[in-house]
């Protein structure tokens, strides 16, 4: 009977059971079948209270919610348009940059599709970008910012892989920029091909946009400058961001009324609860799998077939693309990464590099069927069928995969900045 | 605090505890169904919900304020309050579990609902009732494991911070999980009666 339980759990997951309950069910089953007291699951869960790094998660999430509810998306868009709108494909490039910044700061790529997508969609169509290009762009650039600090998934990867967040924050910059450049070049090409009109650069508009966004502009510099200079820890940066966003949105811009604030406090913590409960239960599962030496057996098994690191990385990419299609990013990081980590170490893959490979892979998972979250959020927001969005995303998917290959096979992209600045 | 601790110490072990907690969930769900229509219980549930929301908001506000205070103290006064860090770490546990309990209320847990789009209404009824029942059973088992952890911790009598015993901060785990279990059970019952089958439009989940 008991062997039926695991397939049943997987089936339940695909019919919409909460993922944490699947993970917890598998963990309880595993512990019980080994005659280990299930109180161990509770002990592992309590480890949530032992990691200072996790304090950053509620703080950054709250800041992101606050920013997306207020006028920040509008101001960010106006500013990047004043800065970059003059290029061929200007608005498309602006969309990419604004989405990347927004996702990095809110840590939630779905928020970007809703908040930025809603603003950009009419603007792009008005400038005569084709529907197909526009929908593909907006659906796929939601996850574009995940490699840039201080995105939430980076923090989770650092936590799971026990590498320093500071290193991962630096490591993501070049790969993220490569991706941004690839997509940007494509956007410029499309604009040239379709002979789209160009905007004129105006100092006046730039000054106006900068004045409007004046209170938001220091935020990235405070956070990133603080972290990169080593003056503040990630948790402290999260605290500063939350406080800053709170003061700017309620007292300076007054976009958020005081009455809405309690709702935002609660709403953002519902998302945090959803992530942390998966984290708490995944800790138990990981503990079991490591104790049962599952990573070792995986390694021994694949070592028979794969001798070189190169082939291992190819397989890893294929495997993670499938994982990205089937799982959401948080469970993928929390459940799959601990299994792969020791195996990758055996193939001498640097854990920081591995973290970046994971993130780049999972970025793609956001818009691949059947589970790609942004396809569904986009479908809801733009009122288009999921499959149409998936088709429109295809050219972008190709570029993402190209970037993924570069990131995977040129470790220097991820590690160069760390070494040259000696980040630890 | 001591009275509650002593009471927890006397809690029965093993199966008795299982049956006890299962009974709590069953009775609370039956009560919930029984009184569902009465305005007085609707008000009660509304106020429980409001209480959870307010508690969550207060915890987050405390986290923002205390962490900010700590940043100021560290960077400008070269000092820090020792109890803030452990407190913040435990508040993570609290927001996590209370947030998860609220997510259970409105069915907003992270999931990969890929197949239920293909189902007919009848199939969807079975799928939603089944998955919620599964979640209810699993969270109940988790809650029981956490209750036993708390009971052991009462015996150890360790301090977490500010003289608070560890079990008093851990208690949020079994309580929130019990709440979640009861809510999942409620959703399962609702689904089997054909209510709330089509999920609300995708919320922003990250």
Coordinates of C-alpha atoms in Angstrom, one line a residue:
Chain A
X1 CA 0.0 0.0 0.0
X2 CA 2.6 2.5 1.1
X3 CA 4.4 2.6 -2.2
X4 CA 1.2 4.0 -3.7
X5 CA 1.4 7.0 -1.5
X6 CA 4.2 8.9 -3.3
X7 CA 2.6 8.8 -6.8
X8 CA -0.7 9.8 -5.2
X9 CA 1.1 12.8 -3.6
X10 CA 2.5 13.8 -7.0
X11 CA -0.9 13.5 -8.6
X12 CA -2.5 15.6 -5.9
X13 CA 0.2 18.3 -6.5
X14 CA -0.9 18.5 -10.2
X15 CA -4.5 18.8 -9.2
X16 CA -3.7 21.9 -7.1
X17 CA -2.9 20.7 -3.6
X18 CA -0.8 23.2 -1.7
X19 CA 2.9 22.3 -2.4
X20 CA 3.9 22.5 1.2
X21 CA 1.4 19.8 2.1
X22 CA 2.9 17.6 -0.6
X23 CA 6.4 18.2 0.7
X24 CA 5.3 17.7 4.3
X25 CA 3.4 14.6 3.4
X26 CA 6.4 13.1 1.7
X27 CA 8.6 14.0 4.6
X28 CA 6.3 12.6 7.3
X29 CA 5.9 9.4 5.2
X30 CA 9.7 9.1 4.8
X31 CA 10.4 9.6 8.4
X32 CA 7.7 7.2 9.5
X33 CA 8.8 4.5 7.1
X34 CA 12.3 4.7 8.6
X35 CA 10.9 4.5 12.1
X36 CA 12.3 8.0 12.9
X37 CA 10.2 10.0 15.3
X38 CA 8.2 12.6 13.2
X39 CA 9.0 15.2 15.9
X40 CA 12.2 15.6 13.8
X41 CA 10.0 17.3 11.1
X42 CA 8.9 19.8 13.7
X43 CA 12.5 20.3 14.9
X44 CA 13.6 21.1 11.3
X45 CA 10.7 23.5 10.9
X46 CA 11.8 25.4 14.0
X47 CA 15.1 26.0 12.3
X48 CA 13.3 28.8 10.4
X49 CA 14.0 30.8 13.6
X50 CA 17.7 30.1 13.4
X51 CA 18.7 31.8 10.2
X52 CA 19.3 35.6 10.4
X53 CA 19.3 35.8 6.6
X54 CA 15.6 34.9 6.5
X55 CA 14.7 38.1 8.3
X56 CA 15.3 39.8 4.9
X57 CA 12.4 37.9 3.3
X58 CA 9.4 39.5 5.0
X59 CA 11.1 42.9 4.9
X60 CA 11.9 42.9 1.2
X61 CA 8.5 41.4 0.3
X62 CA 6.7 44.1 2.2
X63 CA 8.8 46.8 0.5
X64 CA 8.0 45.3 -2.9
X65 CA 4.2 45.2 -2.2
X66 CA 4.3 48.7 -1.0
X67 CA 6.2 49.9 -4.1
X68 CA 4.0 48.1 -6.5
X69 CA 0.8 49.5 -5.0
X70 CA 2.0 53.0 -5.0
X71 CA 3.1 55.2 -7.9
X72 CA 6.6 53.7 -8.1
X73 CA 5.9 51.7 -11.3
X74 CA 4.6 54.8 -13.1
X75 CA 7.6 57.0 -11.9
X76 CA 10.1 54.3 -12.8
X77 CA 8.6 53.9 -16.2
X78 CA 8.7 57.7 -16.9
X79 CA 12.3 58.0 -15.8
X80 CA 13.6 55.1 -17.8
X81 CA 11.6 56.4 -20.8
X82 CA 13.2 59.8 -20.5
X83 CA 16.6 58.1 -20.3
X84 CA 16.3 55.4 -23.0
X85 CA 13.3 56.2 -25.0
X86 CA 15.3 57.9 -27.8
X87 CA 16.9 54.6 -28.9
X88 CA 15.4 52.6 -31.8
X89 CA 13.1 50.1 -30.0
X90 CA 13.3 52.6 -27.1
X91 CA 10.1 51.7 -25.4
X92 CA 10.8 48.0 -25.6
X93 CA 14.3 48.5 -24.1
X94 CA 12.7 50.7 -21.5
X95 CA 10.2 47.9 -20.7
X96 CA 13.1 45.4 -20.3
X97 CA 15.1 47.6 -18.0
X98 CA 12.1 48.8 -15.9
X99 CA 10.8 45.2 -15.5
X100 CA 14.3 44.0 -14.4
X101 CA 14.7 46.7 -11.8
X102 CA 11.1 46.2 -10.6
X103 CA 11.4 42.4 -10.2
X104 CA 14.8 42.7 -8.5
X105 CA 13.3 45.0 -5.9
X106 CA 10.0 43.4 -5.4
X107 CA 11.4 39.9 -5.6
X108 CA 8.2 38.8 -7.1
X109 CA 8.0 38.5 -10.9
X110 CA 4.2 38.1 -10.9
X111 CA 3.9 41.6 -9.4
X112 CA 6.0 42.9 -12.3
X113 CA 3.7 41.4 -14.9
X114 CA 0.7 42.9 -13.2
X115 CA 2.1 46.3 -12.2
X116 CA 4.4 47.0 -15.1
X117 CA 2.5 45.0 -17.7
X118 CA -0.6 47.0 -17.1
X119 CA 1.2 50.3 -17.8
X120 CA 3.4 49.0 -20.7
X121 CA 0.8 47.2 -22.7
X122 CA -1.1 50.2 -24.0
X123 CA 2.1 52.2 -24.4
X124 CA 3.8 49.5 -26.5
X125 CA 0.7 48.9 -28.7
X126 CA 0.3 52.7 -29.2
X127 CA 3.8 52.9 -30.5
X128 CA 2.9 50.2 -33.1
X129 CA 4.8 47.3 -31.7
X130 CA 3.1 44.1 -33.0
X131 CA 0.7 42.4 -30.6
X132 CA 2.8 39.2 -30.7
X133 CA 6.0 41.0 -29.8
X134 CA 4.3 43.0 -27.1
X135 CA 2.7 40.0 -25.3
X136 CA 5.9 37.9 -25.6
X137 CA 8.0 40.8 -24.2
X138 CA 5.7 41.5 -21.2
X139 CA 5.2 37.8 -20.4
X140 CA 8.8 36.9 -20.4
X141 CA 10.4 40.0 -18.9
X142 CA 8.6 39.5 -15.6
X143 CA 11.3 37.1 -14.4
X144 CA 14.2 39.1 -16.0
X145 CA 15.2 40.7 -12.8
X146 CA 15.7 37.6 -10.7
X147 CA 19.5 37.6 -11.3
X148 CA 19.8 41.1 -10.0
X149 CA 20.1 42.0 -6.3
X150 CA 18.3 42.1 -4.0
X151 CA 15.8 39.6 -5.5
X152 CA 14.2 37.1 -3.1
X153 CA 15.1 33.9 -5.0
X154 CA 18.8 34.9 -4.7
X155 CA 18.5 35.1 -1.0
X156 CA 16.8 31.7 -0.9
X157 CA 19.6 30.2 -3.1
X158 CA 22.2 31.6 -0.8
X159 CA 20.4 30.2 2.2
X160 CA 20.0 26.7 0.7
X161 CA 23.6 26.5 -0.7
X162 CA 25.1 28.1 2.4
X163 CA 27.1 30.5 0.3
X164 CA 27.4 34.2 1.2
X165 CA 24.5 36.3 -0.1
X166 CA 27.0 39.1 -0.8
X167 CA 28.8 36.8 -3.3
X168 CA 25.7 35.7 -5.0
X169 CA 24.4 39.3 -5.3
X170 CA 27.6 40.2 -7.1
X171 CA 27.7 37.0 -9.2
X172 CA 24.3 37.7 -10.7
X173 CA 25.1 41.1 -12.2
X174 CA 27.1 40.1 -15.3
X175 CA 24.9 37.2 -16.3
X176 CA 21.8 39.3 -15.7
X177 CA 23.3 42.1 -17.9
X178 CA 24.2 39.6 -20.6
X179 CA 20.6 38.5 -20.7
X180 CA 19.4 42.1 -20.7
X181 CA 21.7 43.0 -23.6
X182 CA 20.6 40.0 -25.7
X183 CA 16.9 40.8 -25.3
X184 CA 17.6 44.5 -25.8
X185 CA 19.4 43.8 -29.1
X186 CA 16.5 41.8 -30.3
X187 CA 14.1 44.6 -29.4
X188 CA 16.2 47.1 -31.3
X189 CA 16.3 44.7 -34.3
X190 CA 12.5 44.3 -34.3
X191 CA 12.0 48.1 -34.1
X192 CA 14.3 48.6 -37.0
X193 CA 12.7 45.8 -39.1
X194 CA 9.2 47.2 -38.5
X195 CA 10.3 50.9 -39.1
X196 CA 8.9 52.0 -35.8
X197 CA 9.0 55.7 -35.1
X198 CA 11.6 57.0 -32.6
X199 CA 11.1 59.4 -29.7
X200 CA 13.2 62.5 -29.3
X201 CA 15.4 62.9 -26.4
X202 CA 14.4 65.8 -24.2
X203 CA 16.4 67.2 -21.3
X204 CA 13.3 68.8 -20.0
X205 CA 11.4 65.6 -19.8
X206 CA 14.4 63.9 -18.1
X207 CA 14.6 66.7 -15.5
X208 CA 10.8 66.4 -14.9
X209 CA 10.9 62.6 -14.6
X210 CA 13.9 62.8 -12.3
X211 CA 12.2 65.4 -10.1
X212 CA 9.1 63.2 -9.9
X213 CA 11.1 60.1 -9.0
X214 CA 13.6 62.0 -6.8
X215 CA 12.6 60.1 -3.6
X216 CA 12.9 56.7 -5.2
X217 CA 16.2 57.2 -7.1
X218 CA 18.4 56.9 -4.0
X219 CA 16.9 53.6 -3.0
X220 CA 18.9 51.3 -5.3
X221 CA 22.0 53.2 -4.4
X222 CA 21.5 53.0 -0.7
X223 CA 20.7 49.3 -0.9
X224 CA 23.3 48.1 -3.4
X225 CA 25.9 50.6 -2.3
X226 CA 25.5 49.5 1.3
X227 CA 25.7 45.9 0.5
X228 CA 28.6 46.1 -2.0
X229 CA 30.7 48.3 0.2
X230 CA 30.2 45.9 3.0
X231 CA 28.7 48.6 5.2
X232 CA 25.4 46.8 5.8
X233 CA 24.4 43.2 5.8
X234 CA 21.6 41.9 3.6
X235 CA 19.2 41.9 6.5
X236 CA 20.1 45.5 7.3
X237 CA 19.6 46.5 3.7
X238 CA 16.2 44.9 3.8
X239 CA 15.3 46.8 6.9
X240 CA 16.4 50.1 5.3
X241 CA 14.5 49.3 2.1
X242 CA 11.3 48.6 4.0
X243 CA 11.6 51.7 6.2
X244 CA 12.5 53.9 3.2
X245 CA 9.6 52.6 1.1
X246 CA 7.2 53.0 4.0
X247 CA 8.2 56.6 4.6
X248 CA 8.4 57.5 0.9
X249 CA 5.1 56.0 -0.1
X250 CA 3.0 57.2 2.9
X251 CA 4.6 60.5 3.9
X252 CA 6.3 61.9 0.8
X253 CA 4.3 60.7 -2.2
X254 CA 1.1 59.8 -0.2
X255 CA 0.2 57.2 -2.8
X256 CA -0.7 54.8 0.0
X257 CA -3.4 55.9 2.4
X258 CA -3.0 54.9 6.0
X259 CA -6.2 52.8 5.8
X260 CA -4.6 50.7 3.0
X261 CA -1.5 50.1 5.0
X262 CA -2.9 47.4 7.3
X263 CA -4.2 45.5 4.3
X264 CA -0.7 45.7 2.6
X265 CA 1.0 44.6 5.8
X266 CA -1.3 41.5 5.9
X267 CA -1.4 40.8 2.2
X268 CA 2.4 40.8 1.8
X269 CA 2.7 38.4 4.8
X270 CA 0.3 36.0 3.2
X271 CA 2.8 35.6 0.4
X272 CA 5.7 35.3 2.9
X273 CA 3.7 32.7 4.8
X274 CA 3.3 30.7 1.6
X275 CA 7.0 30.8 0.9
X276 CA 8.2 30.2 4.5
X277 CA 5.9 27.2 5.1
X278 CA 7.4 25.5 2.0
X279 CA 10.8 26.4 3.4
X280 CA 10.0 25.0 6.8
X281 CA 8.7 21.7 5.5
X282 CA 11.4 21.4 2.8
X283 CA 14.1 21.6 5.6
X284 CA 12.7 18.3 7.0
X285 CA 12.7 16.7 3.6
X286 CA 16.2 17.8 2.9
X287 CA 17.4 16.6 6.2
X288 CA 15.9 13.1 5.5
X289 CA 17.3 12.9 2.0
X290 CA 20.8 13.9 3.1
X291 CA 20.7 11.4 6.0
X292 CA 19.6 8.7 3.6
X293 CA 22.6 9.7 1.4
X294 CA 20.4 10.2 -1.6
X295 CA 22.7 12.8 -3.2
X296 CA 25.5 10.2 -2.9
X297 CA 23.5 7.6 -4.7
X298 CA 22.5 10.0 -7.4
X299 CA 26.2 10.9 -7.9
X300 CA 27.3 7.2 -8.0
X301 CA 24.5 6.4 -10.4
X302 CA 25.3 9.3 -12.9
X303 CA 29.0 8.9 -12.5
X304 CA 28.7 5.6 -14.3
X305 CA 27.4 7.4 -17.3
X306 CA 28.9 10.8 -17.1
X307 CA 32.6 11.4 -16.7
X308 CA 33.0 15.1 -17.7
X309 CA 31.7 18.2 -16.1
X310 CA 30.6 19.5 -19.5
X311 CA 28.2 16.6 -20.0
X312 CA 27.0 16.9 -16.4
X313 CA 26.2 20.6 -17.0
X314 CA 24.2 19.8 -20.2
X315 CA 22.1 17.3 -18.3
X316 CA 21.7 19.7 -15.4
X317 CA 20.3 22.3 -17.8
X318 CA 17.9 19.9 -19.4
X319 CA 16.8 18.6 -16.0
X320 CA 16.3 22.1 -14.5
X321 CA 14.3 23.2 -17.5
X322 CA 12.0 20.3 -16.9
X323 CA 11.9 21.1 -13.2
X324 CA 11.1 24.7 -14.1
X325 CA 8.2 23.6 -16.2
X326 CA 6.8 21.5 -13.4
X327 CA 7.5 23.3 -10.2
X328 CA 7.3 26.9 -8.9
X329 CA 10.6 28.6 -8.3
X330 CA 10.6 28.6 -4.5
X331 CA 9.9 24.8 -4.1
X332 CA 12.4 24.1 -6.9
X333 CA 15.1 26.0 -5.0
X334 CA 14.2 24.6 -1.6
X335 CA 13.7 21.0 -2.6
X336 CA 15.8 20.3 -5.7
X337 CA 18.8 22.4 -5.0
X338 CA 19.9 20.5 -1.8
X339 CA 19.9 17.3 -3.9
X340 CA 22.0 18.7 -6.7
X341 CA 24.4 20.6 -4.6
X342 CA 26.6 17.7 -3.4
X343 CA 26.5 16.2 -6.9
X344 CA 27.6 19.4 -8.5
X345 CA 30.4 19.8 -6.0
X346 CA 31.7 16.3 -7.0
X347 CA 31.9 17.6 -10.5
X348 CA 33.7 20.6 -9.3
X349 CA 31.0 23.1 -10.1
X350 CA 31.5 26.2 -8.0
X351 CA 28.4 26.6 -5.6
X352 CA 28.0 30.3 -6.5
X353 CA 28.1 29.4 -10.2
X354 CA 25.6 26.6 -9.6
X355 CA 23.3 29.1 -7.8
X356 CA 23.4 31.4 -10.9
X357 CA 22.7 28.4 -13.2
X358 CA 19.7 27.5 -11.1
X359 CA 18.3 31.0 -11.2
X360 CA 18.8 31.4 -14.9
X361 CA 17.1 28.1 -15.5
X362 CA 14.2 28.9 -13.2
X363 CA 13.7 32.3 -14.8
X364 CA 12.8 30.4 -17.9
X365 CA 10.4 28.2 -16.0
X366 CA 8.2 31.2 -15.3
X367 CA 6.9 31.2 -18.9
X368 CA 7.1 27.6 -20.0
X369 CA 3.9 25.6 -20.0
X370 CA 2.3 23.8 -18.3
X371 CA 3.0 25.5 -15.0
X372 CA 4.7 28.8 -15.9
X373 CA 3.2 31.2 -13.4
X374 CA 3.7 34.3 -15.5
X375 CA 1.7 32.8 -18.4
X376 CA -1.3 32.5 -16.1
X377 CA -0.8 35.9 -14.5
X378 CA -0.3 37.4 -17.9
X379 CA -3.3 35.6 -19.4
X380 CA -5.4 37.0 -16.5
X381 CA -4.0 40.5 -16.8
X382 CA -4.0 40.9 -20.6
X383 CA -7.1 38.8 -21.2
X384 CA -5.3 36.5 -23.7
X385 CA -5.3 32.6 -23.8
X386 CA -2.3 31.0 -22.1
X387 CA -1.3 29.2 -25.3
X388 CA -1.2 32.4 -27.3
X389 CA 1.1 34.0 -24.7
X390 CA 3.3 30.9 -24.8
X391 CA 3.6 31.1 -28.6
X392 CA 4.3 34.8 -28.4
X393 CA 7.1 34.0 -25.9
X394 CA 8.9 31.7 -28.2
X395 CA 11.5 34.1 -29.7
X396 CA 12.3 35.3 -26.2
X397 CA 12.6 31.8 -25.0
X398 CA 15.3 31.2 -27.6
X399 CA 17.3 34.2 -26.4
X400 CA 16.9 33.1 -22.7
X401 CA 18.2 29.7 -23.6
X402 CA 21.1 31.3 -25.5
X403 CA 21.9 33.3 -22.4
X404 CA 21.5 30.2 -20.2
X405 CA 24.1 28.4 -22.3
X406 CA 26.5 31.3 -22.0
X407 CA 26.0 31.5 -18.2
X408 CA 26.4 27.8 -17.8
X409 CA 29.5 27.2 -19.9
X410 CA 31.3 30.4 -19.1
X411 CA 31.7 30.3 -15.3
X412 CA 33.8 33.4 -15.5
X413 CA 30.6 35.4 -16.2
X414 CA 29.4 34.6 -12.7
X415 CA 32.7 34.5 -10.9
X416 CA 34.8 37.2 -12.5
X417 CA 33.4 40.1 -10.5
X418 CA 33.7 38.2 -7.3
X419 CA 37.3 37.4 -7.9
X420 CA 38.3 40.8 -9.1
X421 CA 36.6 42.6 -6.2
X422 CA 37.5 39.9 -3.7
X423 CA 33.9 39.7 -2.4
X424 CA 33.5 37.2 0.4
Chain B
X1 CA 2.7 31.0 31.8
X2 CA 3.6 28.4 34.5
X3 CA 0.0 27.1 34.6
X4 CA 0.0 26.7 30.8
X5 CA 3.4 25.0 31.0
X6 CA 2.3 22.6 33.6
X7 CA -0.8 21.8 31.6
X8 CA 1.2 21.1 28.5
X9 CA 3.5 18.8 30.5
X10 CA 0.5 16.7 31.5
X11 CA -0.6 16.3 28.0
X12 CA -1.0 12.6 27.1
X13 CA 1.5 11.1 24.7
X14 CA 1.2 9.1 21.5
X15 CA -2.1 7.9 20.2
X16 CA -4.2 9.8 22.8
X17 CA -2.7 13.0 21.5
X18 CA -3.4 12.1 17.9
X19 CA -7.0 11.2 18.7
X20 CA -7.4 14.3 20.8
X21 CA -6.2 16.7 18.1
X22 CA -8.2 14.9 15.4
X23 CA -11.2 15.3 17.7
X24 CA -10.5 19.0 18.0
X25 CA -10.5 19.5 14.2
X26 CA -13.5 17.3 13.7
X27 CA -15.5 19.0 16.4
X28 CA -14.5 22.5 15.3
X29 CA -15.4 21.7 11.7
X30 CA -18.8 20.2 12.7
X31 CA -19.5 23.3 14.8
X32 CA -18.4 25.4 11.9
X33 CA -20.9 23.7 9.6
X34 CA -23.6 23.7 12.2
X35 CA -23.4 27.4 13.0
X36 CA -22.4 28.5 9.6
X37 CA -25.6 30.3 8.9
X38 CA -25.9 32.1 12.1
X39 CA -24.8 35.7 12.1
X40 CA -23.3 35.4 15.6
X41 CA -20.7 32.8 14.4
X42 CA -20.1 34.7 11.2
X43 CA -19.2 37.7 13.3
X44 CA -17.0 35.4 15.5
X45 CA -15.1 34.1 12.4
X46 CA -14.8 37.6 11.1
X47 CA -13.2 38.8 14.3
X48 CA -10.9 35.8 14.4
X49 CA -9.8 36.7 10.9
X50 CA -9.4 40.4 11.8
X51 CA -7.4 39.4 14.9
X52 CA -5.0 37.3 12.8
X53 CA -4.6 40.1 10.3
X54 CA -3.9 42.6 13.0
X55 CA -1.5 40.4 14.8
X56 CA 0.4 39.7 11.5
X57 CA 0.5 43.5 10.7
X58 CA 1.8 44.2 14.3
X59 CA 4.5 41.6 14.0
X60 CA 5.7 43.0 10.7
X61 CA 5.6 46.5 12.0
X62 CA 7.7 45.4 15.0
X63 CA 10.1 43.7 12.6
X64 CA 10.6 46.8 10.6
X65 CA 10.9 49.1 13.6
X66 CA 13.3 46.9 15.6
X67 CA 15.5 46.0 12.7
X68 CA 15.7 49.7 11.8
X69 CA 16.6 50.6 15.4
X70 CA 19.3 47.9 15.3
X71 CA 20.8 49.4 12.1
X72 CA 20.9 52.8 13.6
X73 CA 22.4 51.6 16.9
X74 CA 25.1 49.5 15.0
X75 CA 26.1 52.2 12.5
X76 CA 25.8 55.4 14.5
X77 CA 26.3 54.4 18.1
X78 CA 28.5 51.3 17.8
X79 CA 26.3 49.3 20.0
X80 CA 23.4 46.9 19.7
X81 CA 20.6 45.4 21.7
X82 CA 21.4 41.7 22.1
X83 CA 17.8 40.6 22.3
X84 CA 16.7 42.1 19.0
X85 CA 18.3 39.6 16.7
X86 CA 16.9 36.4 18.3
X87 CA 13.5 38.2 18.6
X88 CA 13.6 39.0 14.9
X89 CA 14.5 35.5 14.0
X90 CA 11.6 34.1 16.0
X91 CA 9.3 36.7 14.5
X92 CA 10.2 35.2 11.1
X93 CA 8.8 31.9 12.4
X94 CA 5.6 33.7 13.5
X95 CA 5.0 35.6 10.3
X96 CA 5.7 32.5 8.4
X97 CA 3.1 30.4 10.2
X98 CA 0.5 33.0 10.7
X99 CA 0.8 34.1 7.1
X100 CA 0.4 30.5 6.1
X101 CA -2.7 30.2 8.2
X102 CA -4.2 33.2 6.4
X103 CA -3.1 31.8 3.1
X104 CA -5.1 28.6 3.9
X105 CA -8.2 30.7 4.7
X106 CA -8.4 32.1 1.2
X107 CA -6.8 29.2 -0.6
X108 CA -3.7 31.2 -1.6
X109 CA -1.0 28.7 -1.0
X110 CA 1.6 28.2 -3.7
X111 CA 0.5 25.3 -5.9
X112 CA 1.1 24.0 -9.4
X113 CA -2.5 23.5 -10.4
X114 CA -1.8 22.2 -13.9
X115 CA -4.4 19.6 -14.5
X116 CA -7.7 20.7 -12.9
X117 CA -8.4 23.0 -15.9
X118 CA -9.1 19.8 -17.8
X119 CA -11.7 18.6 -15.3
X120 CA -15.5 18.8 -15.5
X121 CA -17.4 20.3 -12.6
X122 CA -17.9 16.9 -11.1
X123 CA -14.3 15.9 -11.5
X124 CA -13.3 19.3 -10.0
X125 CA -15.4 18.7 -7.0
X126 CA -13.6 15.4 -6.3
X127 CA -10.2 16.9 -7.0
X128 CA -10.7 20.0 -4.8
X129 CA -12.3 18.0 -1.9
X130 CA -9.5 15.4 -2.2
X131 CA -6.6 17.8 -2.3
X132 CA -8.0 19.9 0.6
X133 CA -8.6 16.8 2.6
X134 CA -5.0 15.7 2.0
X135 CA -3.7 19.1 3.1
X136 CA -5.9 18.9 6.2
X137 CA -4.6 15.5 7.2
X138 CA -0.9 16.4 6.5
X139 CA -1.2 19.7 8.5
X140 CA -2.9 17.9 11.3
X141 CA 0.0 15.4 11.5
X142 CA 2.5 18.3 11.4
X143 CA 0.6 20.0 14.1
X144 CA 0.8 16.9 16.3
X145 CA 4.6 16.6 15.6
X146 CA 4.9 20.3 16.7
X147 CA 2.8 19.7 19.8
X148 CA 5.2 17.0 20.9
X149 CA 8.2 19.3 20.1
X150 CA 6.6 21.9 22.3
X151 CA 6.0 19.4 25.1
X152 CA 9.6 18.2 25.0
X153 CA 10.7 21.8 25.1
X154 CA 8.6 22.4 28.2
X155 CA 10.8 19.7 29.8
X156 CA 14.0 21.2 28.6
X157 CA 12.9 24.6 29.9
X158 CA 15.4 26.5 27.7
X159 CA 15.4 30.3 27.3
X160 CA 14.9 31.8 23.9
X161 CA 15.5 35.5 24.6
X162 CA 14.4 38.1 27.2
X163 CA 13.8 35.2 29.6
X164 CA 11.0 33.8 27.4
X165 CA 11.1 30.0 27.4
X166 CA 11.6 28.4 23.9
X167 CA 8.2 26.6 24.0
X168 CA 6.3 29.8 24.4
X169 CA 7.6 31.0 21.0
X170 CA 7.3 27.6 19.4
X171 CA 3.7 27.3 20.4
X172 CA 2.7 29.2 17.3
X173 CA 3.7 26.2 15.1
X174 CA 1.1 23.7 16.4
X175 CA -1.6 26.4 16.8
X176 CA -1.3 27.8 13.3
X177 CA -1.1 24.4 11.8
X178 CA -4.2 23.3 13.7
X179 CA -6.0 26.4 12.4
X180 CA -4.8 25.5 8.9
X181 CA -5.9 21.9 9.2
X182 CA -9.4 23.1 10.2
X183 CA -9.5 25.5 7.3
X184 CA -8.5 22.9 4.8
X185 CA -11.1 20.6 6.1
X186 CA -13.6 23.4 5.8
X187 CA -12.6 23.9 2.1
X188 CA -12.9 20.2 1.5
X189 CA -16.4 20.2 2.9
X190 CA -17.3 23.2 0.8
X191 CA -15.8 21.7 -2.4
X192 CA -17.7 18.4 -1.9
X193 CA -20.9 20.4 -1.8
X194 CA -19.9 22.2 -5.0
X195 CA -18.9 25.5 -3.5
X196 CA -15.8 27.6 -4.3
X197 CA -14.7 25.2 -7.1
X198 CA -13.2 27.7 -9.6
X199 CA -10.3 29.4 -7.9
X200 CA -10.3 33.1 -7.8
X201 CA -8.2 34.8 -10.6
X202 CA -4.5 34.2 -10.0
X203 CA -3.3 36.5 -7.3
X204 CA 0.2 37.9 -7.3
X205 CA 2.2 35.2 -5.7
X206 CA 5.8 35.9 -6.7

